[in-house]
XYZ file of C-alpha atoms in Angstrom:
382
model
C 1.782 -21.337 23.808
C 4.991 -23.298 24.130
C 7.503 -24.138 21.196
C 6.066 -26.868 19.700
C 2.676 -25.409 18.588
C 3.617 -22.640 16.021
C 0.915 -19.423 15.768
C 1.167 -20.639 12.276
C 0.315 -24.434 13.317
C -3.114 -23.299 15.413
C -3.678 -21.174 12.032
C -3.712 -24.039 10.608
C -5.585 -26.579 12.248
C -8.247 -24.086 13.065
C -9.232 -23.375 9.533
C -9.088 -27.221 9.384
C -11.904 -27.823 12.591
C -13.895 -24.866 10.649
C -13.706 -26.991 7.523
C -14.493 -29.995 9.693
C -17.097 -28.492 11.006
C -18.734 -27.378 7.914
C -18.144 -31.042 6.218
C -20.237 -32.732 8.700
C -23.447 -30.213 8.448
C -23.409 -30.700 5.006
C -26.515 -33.338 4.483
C -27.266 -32.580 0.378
C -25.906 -35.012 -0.093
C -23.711 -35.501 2.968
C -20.103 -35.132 2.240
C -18.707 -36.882 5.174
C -19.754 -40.296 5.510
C -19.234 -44.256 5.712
C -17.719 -45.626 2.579
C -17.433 -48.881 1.153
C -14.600 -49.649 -1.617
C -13.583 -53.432 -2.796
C -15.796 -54.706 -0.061
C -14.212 -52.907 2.485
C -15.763 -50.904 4.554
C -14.059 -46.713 5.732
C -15.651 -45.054 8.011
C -16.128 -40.854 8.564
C -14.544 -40.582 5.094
C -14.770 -37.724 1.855
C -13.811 -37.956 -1.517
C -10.870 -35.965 -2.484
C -12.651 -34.704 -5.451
C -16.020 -33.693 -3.681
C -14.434 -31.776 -1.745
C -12.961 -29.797 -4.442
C -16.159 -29.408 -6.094
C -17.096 -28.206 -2.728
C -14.921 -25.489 -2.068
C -15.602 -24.360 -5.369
C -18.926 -24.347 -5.390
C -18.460 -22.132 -1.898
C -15.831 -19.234 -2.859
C -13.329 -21.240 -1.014
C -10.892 -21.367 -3.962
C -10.844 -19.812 -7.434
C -9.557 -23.162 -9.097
C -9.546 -26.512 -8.547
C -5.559 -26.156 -7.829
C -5.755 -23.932 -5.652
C -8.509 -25.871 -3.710
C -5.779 -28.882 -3.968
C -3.182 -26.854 -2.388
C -5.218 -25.980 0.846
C -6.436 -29.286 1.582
C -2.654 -30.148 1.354
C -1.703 -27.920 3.937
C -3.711 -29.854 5.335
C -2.645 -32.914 5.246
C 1.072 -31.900 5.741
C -0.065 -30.588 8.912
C -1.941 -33.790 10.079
C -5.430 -32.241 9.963
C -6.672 -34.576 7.357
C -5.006 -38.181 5.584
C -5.758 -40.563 2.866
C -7.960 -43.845 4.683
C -4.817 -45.850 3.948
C -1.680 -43.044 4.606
C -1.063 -43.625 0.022
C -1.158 -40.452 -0.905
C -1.161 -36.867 -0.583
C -4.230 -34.613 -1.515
C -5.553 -35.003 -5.006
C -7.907 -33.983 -7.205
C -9.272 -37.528 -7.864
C -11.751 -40.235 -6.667
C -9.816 -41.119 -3.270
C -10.739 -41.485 0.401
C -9.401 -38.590 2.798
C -10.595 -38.732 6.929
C -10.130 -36.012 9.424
C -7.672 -37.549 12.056
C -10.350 -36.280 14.638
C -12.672 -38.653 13.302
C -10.499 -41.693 13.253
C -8.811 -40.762 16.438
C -5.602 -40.572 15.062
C -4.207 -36.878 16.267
C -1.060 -36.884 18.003
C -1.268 -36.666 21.674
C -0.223 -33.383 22.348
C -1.784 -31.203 25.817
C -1.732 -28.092 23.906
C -3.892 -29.753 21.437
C -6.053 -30.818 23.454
C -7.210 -27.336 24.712
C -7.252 -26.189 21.114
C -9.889 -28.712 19.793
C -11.709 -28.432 23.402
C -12.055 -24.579 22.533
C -13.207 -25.615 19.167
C -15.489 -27.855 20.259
C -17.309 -25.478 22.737
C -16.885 -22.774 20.241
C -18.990 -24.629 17.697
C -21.195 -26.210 19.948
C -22.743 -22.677 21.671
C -23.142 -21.210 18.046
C -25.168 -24.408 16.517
C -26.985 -24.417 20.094
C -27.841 -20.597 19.543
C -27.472 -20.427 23.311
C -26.905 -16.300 23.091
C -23.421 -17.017 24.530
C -21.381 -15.328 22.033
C -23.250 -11.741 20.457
C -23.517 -8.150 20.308
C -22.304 -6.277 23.823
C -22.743 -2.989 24.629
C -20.203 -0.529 26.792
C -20.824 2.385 27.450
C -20.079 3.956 24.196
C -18.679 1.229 22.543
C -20.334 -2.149 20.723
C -18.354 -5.088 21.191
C -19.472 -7.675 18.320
C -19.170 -11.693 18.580
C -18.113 -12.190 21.893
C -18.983 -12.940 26.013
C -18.313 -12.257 29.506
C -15.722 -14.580 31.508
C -18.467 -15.124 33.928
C -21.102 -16.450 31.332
C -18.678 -18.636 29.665
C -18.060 -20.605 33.078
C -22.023 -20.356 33.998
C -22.363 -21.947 30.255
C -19.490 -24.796 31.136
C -20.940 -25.502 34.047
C -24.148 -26.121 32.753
C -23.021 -28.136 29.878
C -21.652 -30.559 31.750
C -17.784 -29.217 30.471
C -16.428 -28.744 33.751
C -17.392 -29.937 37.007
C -17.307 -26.242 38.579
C -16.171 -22.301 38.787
C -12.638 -23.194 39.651
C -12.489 -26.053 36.861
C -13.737 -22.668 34.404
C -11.843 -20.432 35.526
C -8.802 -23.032 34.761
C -10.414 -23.964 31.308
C -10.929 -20.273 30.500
C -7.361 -19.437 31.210
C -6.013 -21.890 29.014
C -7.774 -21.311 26.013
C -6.673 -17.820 26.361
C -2.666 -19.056 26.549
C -3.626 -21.046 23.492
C -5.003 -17.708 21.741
C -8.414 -19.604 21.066
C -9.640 -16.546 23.404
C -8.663 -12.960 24.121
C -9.822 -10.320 25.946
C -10.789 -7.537 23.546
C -8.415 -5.112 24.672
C -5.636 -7.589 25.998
C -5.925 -5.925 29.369
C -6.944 -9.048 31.449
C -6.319 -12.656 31.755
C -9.342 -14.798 31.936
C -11.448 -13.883 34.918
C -14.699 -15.277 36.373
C -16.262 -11.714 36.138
C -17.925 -9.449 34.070
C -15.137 -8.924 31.679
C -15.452 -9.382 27.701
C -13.625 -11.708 25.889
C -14.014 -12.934 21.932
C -13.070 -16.508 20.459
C -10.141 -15.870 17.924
C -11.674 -18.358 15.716
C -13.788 -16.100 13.979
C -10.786 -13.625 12.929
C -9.264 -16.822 11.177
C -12.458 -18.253 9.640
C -14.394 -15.568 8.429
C -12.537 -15.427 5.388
C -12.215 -17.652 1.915
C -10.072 -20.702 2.562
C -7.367 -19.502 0.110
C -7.010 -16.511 2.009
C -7.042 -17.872 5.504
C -4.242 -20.078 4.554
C -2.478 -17.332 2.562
C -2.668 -19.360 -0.642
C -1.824 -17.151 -3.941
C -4.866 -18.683 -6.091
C -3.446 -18.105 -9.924
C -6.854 -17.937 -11.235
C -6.873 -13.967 -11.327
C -3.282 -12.334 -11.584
C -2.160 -12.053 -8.314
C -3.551 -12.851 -4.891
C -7.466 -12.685 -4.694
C -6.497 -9.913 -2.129
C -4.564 -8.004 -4.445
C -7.101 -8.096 -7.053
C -9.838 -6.742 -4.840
C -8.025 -3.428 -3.204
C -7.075 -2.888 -7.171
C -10.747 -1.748 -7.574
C -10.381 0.303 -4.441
C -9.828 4.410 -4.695
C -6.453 5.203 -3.441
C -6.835 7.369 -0.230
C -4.215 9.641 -1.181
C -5.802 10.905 -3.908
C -8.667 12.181 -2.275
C -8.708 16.157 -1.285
C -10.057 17.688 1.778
C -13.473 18.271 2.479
C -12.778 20.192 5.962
C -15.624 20.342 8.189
C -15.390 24.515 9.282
C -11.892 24.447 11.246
C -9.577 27.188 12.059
C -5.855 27.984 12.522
C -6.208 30.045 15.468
C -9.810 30.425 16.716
C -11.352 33.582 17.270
C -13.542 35.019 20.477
C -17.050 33.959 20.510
C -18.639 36.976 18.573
C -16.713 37.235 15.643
C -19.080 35.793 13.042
C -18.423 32.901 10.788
C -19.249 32.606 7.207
C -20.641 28.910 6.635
C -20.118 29.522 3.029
C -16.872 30.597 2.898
C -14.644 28.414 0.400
C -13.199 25.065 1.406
C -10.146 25.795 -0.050
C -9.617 28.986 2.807
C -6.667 29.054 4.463
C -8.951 29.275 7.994
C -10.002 25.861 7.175
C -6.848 24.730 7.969
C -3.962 24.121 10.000
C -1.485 26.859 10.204
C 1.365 24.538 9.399
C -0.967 23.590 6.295
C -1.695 25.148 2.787
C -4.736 26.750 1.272
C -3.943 24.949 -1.925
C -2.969 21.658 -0.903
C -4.454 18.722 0.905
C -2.763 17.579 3.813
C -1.027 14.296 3.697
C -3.238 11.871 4.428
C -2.775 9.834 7.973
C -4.266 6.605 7.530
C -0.998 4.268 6.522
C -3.083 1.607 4.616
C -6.242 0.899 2.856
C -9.244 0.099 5.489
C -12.106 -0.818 3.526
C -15.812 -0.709 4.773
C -15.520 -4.539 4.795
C -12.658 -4.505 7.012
C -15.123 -1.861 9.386
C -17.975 -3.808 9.574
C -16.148 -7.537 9.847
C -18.004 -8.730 13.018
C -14.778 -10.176 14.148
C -12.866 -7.672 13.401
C -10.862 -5.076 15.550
C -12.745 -1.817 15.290
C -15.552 -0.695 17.246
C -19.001 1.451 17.275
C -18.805 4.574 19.636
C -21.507 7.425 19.657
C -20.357 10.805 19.948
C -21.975 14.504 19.637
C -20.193 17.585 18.636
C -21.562 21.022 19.500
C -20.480 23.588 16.986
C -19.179 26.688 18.423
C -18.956 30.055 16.619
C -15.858 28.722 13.993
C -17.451 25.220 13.238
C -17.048 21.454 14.881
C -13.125 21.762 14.730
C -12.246 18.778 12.348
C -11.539 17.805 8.838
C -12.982 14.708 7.597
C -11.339 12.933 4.113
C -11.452 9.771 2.151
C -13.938 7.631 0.709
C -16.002 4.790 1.023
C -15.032 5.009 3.907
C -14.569 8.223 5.285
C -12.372 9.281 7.896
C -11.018 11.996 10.480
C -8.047 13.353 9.036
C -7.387 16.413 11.488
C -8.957 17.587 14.673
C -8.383 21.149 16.086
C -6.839 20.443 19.733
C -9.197 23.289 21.325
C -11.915 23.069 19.302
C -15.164 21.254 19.807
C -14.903 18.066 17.821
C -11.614 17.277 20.187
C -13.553 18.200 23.640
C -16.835 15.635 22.434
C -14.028 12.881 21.763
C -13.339 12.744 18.234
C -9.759 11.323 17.283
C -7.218 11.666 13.902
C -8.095 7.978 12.172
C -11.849 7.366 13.137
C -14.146 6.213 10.643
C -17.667 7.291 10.256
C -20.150 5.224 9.872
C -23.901 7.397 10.786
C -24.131 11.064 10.634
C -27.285 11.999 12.316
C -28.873 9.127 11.384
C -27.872 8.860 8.303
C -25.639 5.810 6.995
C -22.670 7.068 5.392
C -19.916 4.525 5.188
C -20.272 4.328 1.570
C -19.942 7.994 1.402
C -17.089 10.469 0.118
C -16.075 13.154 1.678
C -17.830 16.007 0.456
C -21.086 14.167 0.947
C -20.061 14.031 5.019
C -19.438 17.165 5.018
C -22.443 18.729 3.688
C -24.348 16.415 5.609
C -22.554 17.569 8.693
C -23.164 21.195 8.142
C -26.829 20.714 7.402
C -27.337 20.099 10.975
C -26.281 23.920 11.652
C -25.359 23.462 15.582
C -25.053 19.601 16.456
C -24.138 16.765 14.633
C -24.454 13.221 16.158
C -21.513 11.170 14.955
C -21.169 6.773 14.859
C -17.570 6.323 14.223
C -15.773 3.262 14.247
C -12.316 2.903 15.842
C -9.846 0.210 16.325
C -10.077 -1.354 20.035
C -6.481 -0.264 20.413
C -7.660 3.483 20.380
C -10.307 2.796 23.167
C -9.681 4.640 26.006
């Protein structure tokens, strides 16, 4: 993207085609529409205060003002302006138009792409056309998101671009625009069998104050703030070590499964008997932030034979739980299992709303074997 579109500016005017977008389907009663004032006639137009009501009614905004101030952003951004260019947003009986609708956006190349990835973005998820979904590889699930070579099949036969080449050049661009990405930023845009995801839905999936980073006064501090309040800090969870030792023994030396957690074999030797270790997730991950379809982490299946000392990891945390050590030569680390992965199933068993010590005895009821889903940020994909 060059200098004169701003990350923040696409921000911006994407949350402003998602608002556009959602304007127009509304039909009861339709809030975008022809209206008539002093005998004149304004096309494509809202009322400043429907659309207030509006935002309210949907969880966009937790007050009216804070409603005002995103549809200002708005409008200082050229997204939206009053029929007649008189005033700025207001909570009040005036006209307000989308410049898409009246044609009035400045001419601008990198805009263009943006709104033409819009466009085809909303256009294959009202047509249902199975474009963008659910993709399995190999281990992993991929959510929201579609192959280079299906997006230029789907062009094509739409009618957006005359043929592969004209795709391949589309695709490209939308991906320097950052309306696309691959999902593990390895590749440009490729006519193959490659996965990509629209960036849109990392933006838009979220209230309107928040996308815009609006502070909405209703509640004391931001609504963000006031949610993770009602969240258990991680670091004051202890331990609940699935069976791991500092040094493991041979292969005949039996192990007592009810030995206590608080053992010093349960641990690290660089660790404590009496003390948790630190904990080595850096910031609150909620099971929202896990299961966000559009968000960064990942689904990946993994089974952990238990050998004579246990599965060789330490799970802590809460709602959700997590990996917070893995024994380097122990079982858990040979099946794949990571420091930092959540888990969501254990054998079968949905557990992301879980603490610890329910994991863990879950984990040791299966004696032998445990089948693990864990989630995992696409960074951490091998």
């Amino acid at each position: 993207m060059n200098d004169q579109l701003s990350l923040k500016a696409l921000h911006i005017i994407l949350v402003g085609e998602h608002l556009r977008s959602r304007l127009h389907s509304e039909q009861e009663p339709p809030m975008i529409r022809d209206r008539r004032y002093h005998l004149r006639m304004y096309p494509c137009c809202f009322i400043g205060r429907d659309v207030v009501d509006w935002l309210m009614k949907n969880s966009d905004a937790n007050s009216r003002a804070g409603a005002v101030q995103c549809m200002d952003i708005l409008l200082e951004n050229g997204v939206i302006h009053h029929v007649v260019d008189d005033h700025h947003f207001k909570d009040e009986m005036l006209f307000y138009r989308f410049r898409r609708d009246d044609n009035t956006v400045v001419k601008n190349s990198d805009l263009d792409v943006i709104y033409k990835g819009c466009d085809i973005y909303y256009r294959a998820k009202n047509e249902d056309s199975h474009l963008i979904k659910l993709r399995p590889c190999h281990d992993f699930v991929f959510r929201n998101c579609f192959t280079g070579y299906e997006l230029v099949d789907w062009l094509i036969q739409k009618s957006e671009v005359p043929d592969r080449a004209r795709g391949v050049v589309l695709g490209r661009e939308l991906l320097d625009q950052g309306i696309i990405k691959h999902v593990t930023d390895e590749f440009h845009f490729r006519d193959e069998n490659i996965f990509y995801q629209f960036m849109i839905d990392k933006v838009v999936n979220k209230k309107m104050v928040d996308a815009l980073g609006i502070v909405d006064n209703k509640q004391p501090g931001s609504p963000r703030n006031f949610r993770r309040r009602n969240l258990p800090p991680l670091n004051t969870q202890r331990s609940s070590p699935v069976p791991f030792a500092k040094e493991r023994p041979e292969l005949d030396e039996q192990f007592d499964y009810e030995r206590s957690p608080e053992s010093p074999v349960f641990f690290p030797s660089s660790g404590s008997s009496s003390q948790s270790p630190r904990p080595v997730i850096v910031r609150e991950i909620t099971t929202g932030e896990l299961m966000d379809p559009n968000g960064p982490y990942v689904m990946k299946n993994i089974s952990v034979k238990s050998d004579a000392v246990g599965f060789g990891f330490v799970v802590r945390g809460s709602s959700p739980v997590y990996v917070q050590t893995v024994d380097p030569k122990g079982p858990g680390a040979t099946a794949g299992l990571k420091v930092r992965m959540f888990l969501k199933s254990v054998n079968g068993k949905d557990v992301l709303y879980w603490n610890h010590r329910q994991v863990s005895q879950e984990i040791l009821r299966g004696h032998n074997i445990v089948h693990l889903v864990v989630m995992t940020h696409f960074k951490g994909v091998e």
